[in-house]
Amino acid sequence: MRDSNTDLRVIRTKESIREALVELIDEKGFEAITVKDITTRAKINRGTFYAHYQDKFDLMTKCEDEIMLEMSRIAKQNFPSIIAALETNSPTSTPFSIAVLIFVYLNENSGFMKAVLGPKGDLSFQTRLKDFMWKTMFGNEPNAILKENSLLVPGQYLASYVASAHIGVIQQWLDNGRKESPQEMARILSTITVNGPFFAAGLKK
Amino acid sequence: MRDSNTDLRVIRTKESIREALVELIDEKGFEAITVKDITTRAKINRGTFYAHYQDKFDLMTKCEDEIMLEMSRIAKQNFPSIIAALETNSPTSTPFSIAVLIFVYLNENSGFMKAVLGPKGDLSFQTRLKDFMWKTMFGNEPNAILKENSLLVPGQYLASYVASAHIGVIQQWLDNGRKESPQEMARILSTITVNGPFFAAGLKK
DNA sequence: TCGGATGTGTTGGTTACGGAACACTTTTTT
DNA sequence: AAAAAAGTGTTCCGTAACCAACACATCCGA
């Protein structure tokens, strides 16, 4: 058996399906979509769909998984956690540079992300994404830095706050047509995150 | 042998190839494109390309043919010639309504048309398109109306003038990002054509 | 409440496409 | 001018995707 993950037919088929999914979520919302809608739009046989996915929920989950896996790969490859980056203050890999990579990735997948985070999207995805960001930023275990900073606010609330805030910024950016570059967005987001919202708004010296 | 023209694989493959062609013409111009470029971009095997086309010139010609065939179908289905429409003054099918259909079609194929009419496109296509418009508008033979109107300007120059002018308007529209609707463009174009440029510009009562 | 229409999964036989390799020709580099 | 690299056009074999058809599940208007 040759590697079916590099077979151009498989790659193109999956791309078509995902594109169709994004378009249809935008048009009628996830709930209203049928498998037939997807295959007609994607111009593939319905049987082919079932060769890859069990049903539309399975498709949704797998698309989400891919997105998060890829984001995770980008983040981990460049630094185990943002907190760790804060510790070392390394010039080559900072929260900023990680954020750039994430935004570049989001930018390339903006169709899917917008559809899935939008009003007609899948609510459960937001939860999963927050979870993912939590782990990416702080690792699976609350680490030392997090504990030190948790005198006023318990660590998990801090993480939730930051993760939700980030998603809010991302949603705003996607809805606004992505006028800022990934670099600019990374700067904005890391400015808020590192210095705090009031500082970033210029209300605090 | 099943009908290979309705096989979804064939349809998707050809679409991918054409999309890739359009992108690459935009990026580097037709001359610089290799077959390998196209197949890589389209995510198909190079062998598959040769199953459908002899080489990149054959591809180009066949894309052009399809566009013109389709435009021709639209025009002829709705009226044998614009001149004939002018004669009858029919309310259901006028030069305007034909032009709307053409612009709707151009709008849907704007990627290809823009690439092919643009500075990096295939020069021979402009000639073919003018030729096509000539025949669409005036038929294969100079007709009575055309002769009547050719006291000051010989008919073939009039036709060339109008065809070239139309292409100019189309290019301008495509380059400008198609801000006007097909309906609006049809109104503009038929206003100029029927009443003359100076009248349309408001310089002539 | 029934019947036609639409969607769901699944199957078996058929075909278009992909991968890999081939001998050549053309371009680019040195 | 020779060597290396990239592109061309073609082939053989395996397989992903195709079509058609199926039994069954919903749904909706007569």
Short mmCIF file of C-alpha atoms (C1' of nucleotides) in Angstrom, two decimals:
data_model
loop_
_atom_site.label_atom_id
_atom_site.label_comp_id
_atom_site.label_asym_id
_atom_site.label_seq_id
_atom_site.Cartn_x
_atom_site.Cartn_y
_atom_site.Cartn_z
CA MET A 1 0.00 0.00 0.00
CA ARG A 2 1.43 3.29 -1.10
CA ASP A 3 1.07 6.30 1.13
CA SER A 4 -2.45 7.48 0.51
CA ASN A 5 -1.77 10.76 2.33
CA THR A 6 0.40 12.02 -0.52
CA ASP A 7 -1.80 10.76 -3.35
CA LEU A 8 -2.80 13.90 -5.22
CA ARG A 9 -6.29 12.53 -5.76
CA VAL A 10 -6.84 12.20 -2.01
CA ILE A 11 -5.44 15.65 -1.34
CA ARG A 12 -7.61 17.27 -3.97
CA THR A 13 -10.71 15.42 -2.83
CA LYS A 14 -10.26 16.51 0.76
CA GLU A 15 -9.60 20.09 -0.28
CA SER A 16 -12.77 20.13 -2.35
CA ILE A 17 -14.80 18.78 0.52
CA ARG A 18 -13.42 21.29 2.97
CA GLU A 19 -13.99 24.17 0.58
CA ALA A 20 -17.57 23.06 0.04
CA LEU A 21 -18.09 22.77 3.78
CA VAL A 22 -16.83 26.30 4.39
CA GLU A 23 -19.04 27.76 1.67
CA LEU A 24 -22.10 25.94 2.91
CA ILE A 25 -21.58 26.86 6.56
CA ASP A 26 -21.41 30.46 5.41
CA GLU A 27 -24.59 30.10 3.38
CA LYS A 28 -26.93 28.06 5.54
CA GLY A 29 -25.17 27.13 8.75
CA PHE A 30 -23.75 23.79 9.79
CA GLU A 31 -27.01 22.22 10.97
CA ALA A 32 -28.85 22.68 7.68
CA ILE A 33 -26.12 21.07 5.58
CA THR A 34 -26.64 17.59 4.14
CA VAL A 35 -23.95 15.23 2.93
CA LYS A 36 -25.49 15.52 -0.51
CA ASP A 37 -25.06 19.31 -0.42
CA ILE A 38 -21.39 18.87 0.30
CA THR A 39 -20.70 16.28 -2.38
CA THR A 40 -22.65 18.17 -5.02
CA ARG A 41 -20.81 21.38 -4.28
CA ALA A 42 -17.45 19.64 -4.10
CA LYS A 43 -18.16 17.78 -7.32
CA ILE A 44 -17.33 14.41 -5.89
CA ASN A 45 -19.32 11.21 -5.70
CA ARG A 46 -21.23 10.66 -2.50
CA GLY A 47 -19.57 7.30 -2.10
CA THR A 48 -16.19 9.00 -2.08
CA PHE A 49 -17.29 11.12 0.84
CA TYR A 50 -18.07 8.04 2.88
CA ALA A 51 -14.67 6.59 2.00
CA HIS A 52 -13.12 9.40 4.05
CA TYR A 53 -15.68 10.44 6.61
CA GLN A 54 -18.45 8.74 8.54
CA ASP A 55 -20.85 11.69 8.33
CA LYS A 56 -20.82 15.48 8.40
CA PHE A 57 -20.00 15.57 12.09
CA ASP A 58 -16.98 13.37 11.54
CA LEU A 59 -15.92 15.70 8.73
CA MET A 60 -16.28 18.71 11.00
CA THR A 61 -14.29 17.13 13.78
CA LYS A 62 -11.52 16.06 11.45
CA CYS A 63 -11.23 19.50 9.90
CA GLU A 64 -10.98 21.00 13.37
CA ASP A 65 -8.40 18.41 14.34
CA GLU A 66 -6.25 19.21 11.35
CA ILE A 67 -6.35 22.93 12.05
CA MET A 68 -5.37 22.45 15.66
CA LEU A 69 -2.74 19.86 14.91
CA GLU A 70 -1.10 22.20 12.46
CA MET A 71 -1.27 25.17 14.83
CA SER A 72 0.13 23.00 17.56
CA ARG A 73 2.94 21.84 15.29
CA ILE A 74 3.83 25.43 14.47
CA ALA A 75 3.76 26.53 18.08
CA LYS A 76 5.62 23.58 19.55
CA GLN A 77 8.23 23.52 16.84
CA ASN A 78 9.10 27.10 17.69
CA PHE A 79 8.70 27.01 21.42
CA PRO A 80 7.24 24.64 23.98
CA SER A 81 5.16 27.38 25.57
CA ILE A 82 4.77 31.10 25.47
CA ILE A 83 5.51 31.24 29.17
CA ALA A 84 8.83 29.58 28.57
CA ALA A 85 9.58 32.17 25.92
CA LEU A 86 8.80 34.91 28.39
CA GLU A 87 11.32 33.41 30.80
CA THR A 88 14.26 33.31 28.44
CA ASN A 89 13.54 36.55 26.61
CA SER A 90 15.16 34.97 23.59
CA PRO A 91 15.44 37.29 20.60
CA THR A 92 14.83 34.59 17.98
CA SER A 93 11.67 33.15 19.45
CA THR A 94 9.31 35.32 21.42
CA PRO A 95 5.56 35.32 21.99
CA PHE A 96 5.52 37.75 19.12
CA SER A 97 7.23 35.43 16.65
CA ILE A 98 5.00 32.53 17.64
CA ALA A 99 1.93 34.70 17.24
CA VAL A 100 3.09 35.71 13.77
CA LEU A 101 3.24 32.08 12.73
CA ILE A 102 -0.20 31.39 14.13
CA PHE A 103 -1.68 34.38 12.33
CA VAL A 104 0.00 33.46 9.09
CA TYR A 105 -1.62 30.10 9.45
CA LEU A 106 -5.02 31.55 10.33
CA ASN A 107 -4.73 33.88 7.37
CA GLU A 108 -4.20 30.97 4.99
CA ASN A 109 -7.15 29.10 6.49
CA SER A 110 -9.34 32.12 7.03
CA GLY A 111 -12.26 30.64 5.15
CA PHE A 112 -12.57 27.70 7.47
CA MET A 113 -11.84 29.65 10.61
CA LYS A 114 -14.33 32.38 9.81
CA ALA A 115 -17.07 29.92 8.98
CA VAL A 116 -16.43 27.84 12.05
CA LEU A 117 -16.09 30.71 14.50
CA GLY A 118 -18.93 32.71 12.96
CA PRO A 119 -22.56 32.88 14.10
CA LYS A 120 -23.55 29.87 11.98
CA GLY A 121 -20.53 27.80 13.00
CA ASP A 122 -20.09 24.95 15.40
CA LEU A 123 -20.21 26.23 18.98
CA SER A 124 -18.23 23.30 20.31
CA PHE A 125 -15.26 24.38 18.27
CA GLN A 126 -14.75 27.52 20.29
CA THR A 127 -14.47 25.42 23.41
CA ARG A 128 -11.98 23.11 21.81
CA LEU A 129 -9.94 26.01 20.51
CA LYS A 130 -9.79 27.66 23.92
CA ASP A 131 -8.69 24.37 25.37
CA PHE A 132 -6.01 24.08 22.76
CA MET A 133 -4.72 27.57 23.34
CA TRP A 134 -4.63 26.99 27.06
CA LYS A 135 -2.37 23.99 26.60
CA THR A 136 -0.24 25.64 23.98
CA MET A 137 0.40 28.66 26.11
CA PHE A 138 0.79 27.09 29.49
CA GLY A 139 1.46 23.43 28.84
CA ASN A 140 -0.48 20.55 30.32
CA GLU A 141 0.59 21.32 33.86
CA PRO A 142 0.41 24.69 35.60
CA ASN A 143 4.06 25.65 35.71
CA ALA A 144 6.09 27.70 38.11
CA ILE A 145 5.66 31.04 36.39
CA LEU A 146 1.93 30.57 36.24
CA LYS A 147 1.80 29.86 39.95
CA GLU A 148 3.88 32.88 40.76
CA ASN A 149 1.51 35.08 38.81
CA SER A 150 -1.56 33.57 40.33
CA LEU A 151 -1.64 35.44 43.60
CA LEU A 152 -4.56 37.57 42.56
CA VAL A 153 -6.16 35.38 39.91
CA PRO A 154 -6.02 31.60 39.88
CA GLY A 155 -4.00 30.28 36.94
CA GLN A 156 -6.79 28.53 35.09
CA TYR A 157 -8.89 31.69 35.06
CA LEU A 158 -5.97 33.67 33.77
CA ALA A 159 -5.51 31.13 31.00
CA SER A 160 -9.19 31.12 30.12
CA TYR A 161 -9.22 34.87 30.08
CA VAL A 162 -6.29 35.05 27.71
CA ALA A 163 -7.51 32.26 25.46
CA SER A 164 -10.99 33.77 25.13
CA ALA A 165 -9.53 37.19 24.57
CA HIS A 166 -7.35 35.87 21.79
CA ILE A 167 -10.27 34.21 20.09
CA GLY A 168 -12.19 37.46 20.33
CA VAL A 169 -9.38 39.30 18.60
CA ILE A 170 -9.15 36.62 15.94
CA GLN A 171 -12.91 36.74 15.29
CA GLN A 172 -12.82 40.49 15.00
CA TRP A 173 -9.96 40.29 12.56
CA LEU A 174 -11.63 37.64 10.40
CA ASP A 175 -14.96 39.49 10.34
CA ASN A 176 -13.24 42.71 9.38
CA GLY A 177 -11.84 41.17 6.23
CA ARG A 178 -8.30 40.67 7.55
CA LYS A 179 -7.18 44.21 6.76
CA GLU A 180 -4.18 43.97 9.06
CA SER A 181 -1.29 41.72 8.12
CA PRO A 182 -0.50 38.63 10.22
CA GLN A 183 2.58 40.50 11.47
CA GLU A 184 0.56 43.49 12.58
CA MET A 185 -2.00 41.26 14.28
CA ALA A 186 0.73 39.40 16.09
CA ARG A 187 2.12 42.70 17.33
CA ILE A 188 -1.29 43.85 18.51
CA LEU A 189 -2.10 40.60 20.22
CA SER A 190 1.23 40.17 21.93
CA THR A 191 1.19 43.81 23.04
CA ILE A 192 -2.14 43.30 24.78
CA THR A 193 -1.15 39.96 26.21
CA VAL A 194 2.24 40.93 27.58
CA ASN A 195 1.43 44.43 28.76
CA GLY A 196 -2.25 44.19 29.53
CA PRO A 197 -5.29 45.72 27.84
CA PHE A 198 -5.19 49.12 29.47
CA PHE A 199 -1.56 49.65 28.70
CA ALA A 200 -2.13 48.59 25.11
CA ALA A 201 -5.03 51.04 24.80
CA GLY A 202 -2.77 53.86 25.92
CA LEU A 203 -4.85 54.47 29.06
CA LYS A 204 -1.97 53.47 31.27
CA LYS A 205 1.58 54.65 31.12
CA MET B 1 -17.78 3.59 -22.77
CA ARG B 2 -19.56 5.90 -20.40
CA ASP B 3 -19.79 9.58 -21.18
CA SER B 4 -16.48 10.97 -20.03
CA ASN B 5 -17.76 14.56 -20.30
CA THR B 6 -19.99 14.09 -17.27
CA ASP B 7 -17.47 12.14 -15.21
CA LEU B 8 -16.88 14.31 -12.15
CA ARG B 9 -13.20 13.42 -12.15
CA VAL B 10 -12.75 14.81 -15.65
CA ILE B 11 -14.71 17.95 -14.83
CA ARG B 12 -12.68 18.62 -11.68
CA THR B 13 -9.40 17.92 -13.41
CA LYS B 14 -10.13 20.38 -16.20
CA GLU B 15 -11.28 23.00 -13.75
CA SER B 16 -8.09 22.64 -11.76
CA ILE B 17 -5.99 22.99 -14.87
CA ARG B 18 -7.81 26.08 -16.04
CA GLU B 19 -7.59 27.70 -12.62
CA ALA B 20 -3.89 27.01 -12.51
CA LEU B 21 -3.45 28.44 -15.99
CA VAL B 22 -5.23 31.66 -15.03
CA GLU B 23 -3.16 32.11 -11.89
CA LEU B 24 0.09 31.48 -13.69
CA ILE B 25 -0.69 33.82 -16.60
CA ASP B 26 -1.33 36.49 -13.99
CA GLU B 27 1.94 35.74 -12.23
CA LYS B 28 4.48 35.21 -14.99
CA GLY B 29 2.74 35.52 -18.33
CA PHE B 30 1.76 32.82 -20.76
CA GLU B 31 5.17 32.40 -22.43
CA ALA B 32 7.04 31.64 -19.21
CA ILE B 33 4.66 28.92 -18.11
CA THR B 34 5.72 25.26 -18.29
CA VAL B 35 3.46 22.25 -18.30
CA LYS B 36 5.09 21.25 -15.05
CA ASP B 37 4.09 24.58 -13.50
CA ILE B 38 0.50 23.95 -14.43
CA THR B 39 0.32 20.39 -13.17
CA THR B 40 2.08 21.21 -9.91
CA ARG B 41 -0.25 24.11 -9.25
CA ALA B 42 -3.32 22.14 -10.26
CA LYS B 43 -2.22 19.21 -8.13
CA ILE B 44 -2.58 16.69 -10.91
CA ASN B 45 -0.15 14.24 -12.41
CA ARG B 46 1.69 15.41 -15.49
CA GLY B 47 0.52 12.34 -17.35
CA THR B 48 -3.07 13.38 -16.71
CA PHE B 49 -2.42 16.69 -18.41
CA TYR B 50 -1.28 14.95 -21.56
CA ALA B 51 -4.39 12.77 -21.48
CA HIS B 52 -6.44 15.89 -22.14
CA TYR B 53 -4.16 18.34 -23.94
CA GLN B 54 -1.25 18.09 -26.34
CA ASP B 55 0.70 20.97 -24.80
CA LYS B 56 0.12 24.36 -23.21
CA PHE B 57 -0.85 25.93 -26.53
CA ASP B 58 -3.48 23.30 -27.08
CA LEU B 59 -4.78 24.02 -23.58
CA MET B 60 -4.92 27.73 -24.28
CA THR B 61 -6.75 27.25 -27.55
CA LYS B 62 -9.28 24.91 -26.02
CA CYS B 63 -10.00 27.28 -23.13
CA GLU B 64 -10.53 30.10 -25.61
CA ASP B 65 -12.76 27.90 -27.72
CA GLU B 66 -14.92 27.03 -24.77
CA ILE B 67 -15.34 30.67 -23.76
CA MET B 68 -16.31 31.73 -27.26
CA LEU B 69 -18.55 28.76 -27.85
CA GLU B 70 -20.43 29.57 -24.70
CA MET B 71 -20.71 33.28 -25.51
CA SER B 72 -21.85 32.39 -28.97
CA ARG B 73 -24.46 30.02 -27.59
CA ILE B 74 -25.79 32.74 -25.31
CA ALA B 75 -25.91 35.33 -28.07
CA LYS B 76 -27.40 33.14 -30.78
CA GLN B 77 -29.95 31.57 -28.51
CA ASN B 78 -31.29 35.02 -27.72
CA PHE B 79 -30.94 36.69 -31.06
CA PRO B 80 -29.24 35.96 -34.37
CA SER B 81 -27.57 39.36 -34.45
CA ILE B 82 -27.68 42.66 -32.68
CA ILE B 83 -28.50 44.38 -35.93
CA ALA B 84 -31.59 42.25 -36.30
CA ALA B 85 -32.60 43.25 -32.80
CA LEU B 86 -32.22 46.89 -33.72
CA GLU B 87 -34.60 46.36 -36.62
CA THR B 88 -37.44 44.85 -34.66
CA ASN B 89 -37.09 46.94 -31.52
CA SER B 90 -38.47 43.96 -29.63
CA PRO B 91 -38.99 44.61 -25.92
CA THR B 92 -37.99 41.10 -24.82
CA SER B 93 -34.71 40.85 -26.67
CA THR B 94 -32.68 43.95 -27.38
CA PRO B 95 -28.97 44.67 -27.73
CA PHE B 96 -29.21 45.55 -24.08
CA SER B 97 -30.56 42.18 -22.97
CA ILE B 98 -27.99 40.33 -25.05
CA ALA B 99 -25.22 42.46 -23.59
CA VAL B 100 -26.45 41.66 -20.10
CA LEU B 101 -26.10 37.97 -20.79
CA ILE B 102 -22.62 38.41 -22.19
CA PHE B 103 -21.53 40.43 -19.18
CA VAL B 104 -23.01 37.97 -16.77
CA TYR B 105 -20.95 35.34 -18.50
CA LEU B 106 -17.79 37.45 -18.51
CA ASN B 107 -18.34 38.15 -14.84
CA GLU B 108 -18.44 34.46 -14.05
CA ASN B 109 -15.29 33.82 -16.08
CA SER B 110 -13.53 37.01 -15.11
CA GLY B 111 -10.40 35.23 -13.97
CA PHE B 112 -9.75 33.70 -17.31
CA MET B 113 -10.79 36.73 -19.31
CA LYS B 114 -8.69 39.13 -17.28
CA ALA B 115 -5.62 36.94 -17.52
CA VAL B 116 -6.04 36.36 -21.21
CA LEU B 117 -6.82 39.95 -22.17
CA GLY B 118 -4.25 41.42 -19.79
CA PRO B 119 -0.71 42.56 -20.62
CA LYS B 120 0.72 39.09 -20.00
CA GLY B 121 -1.99 37.28 -21.92
CA ASP B 122 -2.10 35.73 -25.35
CA LEU B 123 -2.22 38.46 -27.97
CA SER B 124 -3.84 36.21 -30.55
CA PHE B 125 -6.87 35.89 -28.33
CA GLN B 126 -7.82 39.53 -28.76
CA THR B 127 -7.88 39.04 -32.49
CA ARG B 128 -10.02 35.95 -32.20
CA LEU B 129 -12.38 37.70 -29.83
CA LYS B 130 -12.80 40.69 -32.16
CA ASP B 131 -13.50 38.31 -34.98
CA PHE B 132 -16.07 36.55 -32.89
CA MET B 133 -17.82 39.76 -31.92
CA TRP B 134 -17.88 40.90 -35.50
CA LYS B 135 -19.71 37.77 -36.54
CA THR B 136 -22.00 37.80 -33.55
CA MET B 137 -23.07 41.34 -34.13
CA PHE B 138 -23.29 41.45 -37.87
CA GLY B 139 -23.49 37.82 -38.95
CA ASN B 140 -21.21 36.19 -41.49
CA GLU B 141 -22.39 38.38 -44.35
CA PRO B 142 -22.66 42.15 -44.38
CA ASN B 143 -26.42 42.60 -44.23
CA ALA B 144 -28.75 45.25 -45.56
CA ILE B 145 -28.75 47.46 -42.51
CA LEU B 146 -25.01 47.46 -42.36
CA LYS B 147 -24.80 48.56 -46.00
CA GLU B 148 -27.30 51.33 -45.46
CA ASN B 149 -25.27 52.67 -42.60
CA SER B 150 -22.01 52.46 -44.45
CA LEU B 151 -22.26 55.65 -46.49
CA LEU B 152 -19.62 57.40 -44.47
CA VAL B 153 -17.70 54.47 -43.03
CA PRO B 154 -17.34 51.11 -44.77
CA GLY B 155 -19.13 48.35 -42.87
CA GLN B 156 -16.12 46.31 -41.91
CA TYR B 157 -14.42 49.32 -40.33
CA LEU B 158 -17.56 50.09 -38.41
CA ALA B 159 -17.65 46.52 -37.15
CA SER B 160 -13.97 46.54 -36.22
CA TYR B 161 -14.43 49.85 -34.46
CA VAL B 162 -17.33 48.57 -32.41
CA ALA B 163 -15.70 45.21 -31.61
CA SER B 164 -12.45 46.82 -30.48
CA ALA B 165 -14.31 49.42 -28.50
CA HIS B 166 -16.28 46.74 -26.72
CA ILE B 167 -13.15 44.85 -25.82
CA GLY B 168 -11.66 48.06 -24.50
CA VAL B 169 -14.65 48.57 -22.24
CA ILE B 170 -14.49 44.97 -21.09
CA GLN B 171 -10.77 45.26 -20.28
CA GLN B 172 -11.34 48.44 -18.34
CA TRP B 173 -14.11 46.80 -16.38
CA LEU B 174 -12.05 43.71 -15.57
CA ASP B 175 -8.99 45.73 -14.55
CA ASN B 176 -11.10 47.93 -12.31
CA GLY B 177 -12.23 44.98 -10.26
CA ARG B 178 -15.69 44.70 -11.83
CA LYS B 179 -17.26 47.31 -9.57
CA GLU B 180 -20.27 47.74 -11.86
CA SER B 181 -22.82 44.96 -12.15
CA PRO B 182 -23.21 43.09 -15.43
CA GLN B 183 -26.54 44.89 -15.84
CA GLU B 184 -24.95 48.29 -15.41
CA MET B 185 -22.15 47.43 -17.82
CA ALA B 186 -24.64 46.25 -20.40
CA ARG B 187 -26.49 49.55 -20.07
CA ILE B 188 -23.28 51.53 -20.46
CA LEU B 189 -22.07 49.53 -23.41
CA SER B 190 -25.35 49.52 -25.27
CA THR B 191 -25.81 53.25 -24.62
CA ILE B 192 -22.47 53.99 -26.25
CA THR B 193 -23.04 51.57 -29.08
CA VAL B 194 -26.54 52.63 -30.00
CA ASN B 195 -26.21 56.38 -29.44
CA GLY B 196 -22.52 56.94 -30.07
CA PRO B 197 -19.71 57.90 -27.72
CA PHE B 198 -20.27 61.65 -27.66
CA PHE B 199 -23.92 61.32 -26.90
CA ALA B 200 -23.19 58.82 -24.17
CA ALA B 201 -20.63 61.19 -22.63
CA GLY B 202 -23.26 63.91 -22.44
CA LEU B 203 -21.33 66.13 -24.88
CA LYS B 204 -24.08 65.86 -27.41
CA LYS B 205 -27.72 66.35 -26.82
"C1'" DT C 1 -52.44 9.28 6.70
"C1'" DC C 2 -50.61 7.93 2.81
"C1'" DG C 3 -47.42 8.37 -1.10
"C1'" DG C 4 -43.86 10.90 -3.58
"C1'" DA C 5 -39.73 13.18 -2.92
"C1'" DT C 6 -35.30 13.65 -0.72
"C1'" DG C 7 -31.46 12.01 2.09
"C1'" DT C 8 -28.52 8.09 4.08
"C1'" DG C 9 -25.27 4.56 4.02
"C1'" DT C 10 -23.43 0.67 1.39
"C1'" DT C 11 -22.03 -2.33 -2.52
"C1'" DG C 12 -19.82 -4.16 -7.13
"C1'" DG C 13 -18.06 -3.41 -11.47
"C1'" DT C 14 -15.57 0.26 -14.31
"C1'" DT C 15 -12.42 4.05 -15.35
"C1'" DA C 16 -9.56 8.11 -14.83
"C1'" DC C 17 -5.84 9.39 -12.39
"C1'" DG C 18 -1.40 9.00 -9.71
"C1'" DG C 19 3.42 7.27 -9.12
"C1'" DA C 20 7.48 6.04 -11.03
"C1'" DA C 21 10.45 5.37 -14.50
"C1'" DC C 22 11.95 6.00 -19.18
"C1'" DA C 23 14.78 8.32 -23.27
"C1'" DC C 24 15.01 12.82 -25.02
"C1'" DT C 25 15.51 17.89 -25.56
"C1'" DT C 26 16.16 22.42 -23.71
"C1'" DT C 27 17.85 25.54 -20.40
"C1'" DT C 28 21.07 27.03 -16.84
"C1'" DT C 29 25.41 26.92 -14.38
"C1'" DT C 30 30.16 26.61 -14.11
"C1'" DA D 1 32.13 23.61 -23.88
"C1'" DA D 2 30.93 20.34 -20.57
"C1'" DA D 3 28.12 19.12 -16.70
"C1'" DA D 4 24.06 19.63 -14.07
"C1'" DA D 5 19.36 20.75 -13.78
"C1'" DA D 6 14.85 21.24 -15.46
"C1'" DG D 7 11.28 20.22 -18.77
"C1'" DT D 8 8.96 17.09 -22.33
"C1'" DG D 9 6.24 13.41 -23.83
"C1'" DT D 10 5.21 8.57 -23.10
"C1'" DT D 11 4.54 4.09 -20.76
"C1'" DC D 12 2.88 0.31 -17.22
"C1'" DC D 13 0.59 -0.93 -13.12
"C1'" DG D 14 -2.12 -0.10 -9.02
"C1'" DT D 15 -5.81 2.29 -6.93
"C1'" DA D 16 -8.94 6.21 -5.64
"C1'" DA D 17 -12.87 7.83 -7.31
"C1'" DC D 18 -16.64 7.11 -10.47
"C1'" DC D 19 -21.60 5.45 -11.58
"C1'" DA D 20 -25.57 2.91 -10.75
"C1'" DA D 21 -28.34 0.57 -7.87
"C1'" DC D 22 -29.86 -0.87 -3.55
"C1'" DA D 23 -32.78 -1.02 1.08
"C1'" DC D 24 -33.97 1.96 4.46
"C1'" DA D 25 -35.04 6.45 6.95
"C1'" DT D 26 -37.21 11.18 7.07
"C1'" DC D 27 -39.95 14.57 5.64
"C1'" DC D 28 -43.79 16.97 3.68
"C1'" DG D 29 -47.91 18.16 0.89
"C1'" DA D 30 -52.39 16.03 -0.94
#
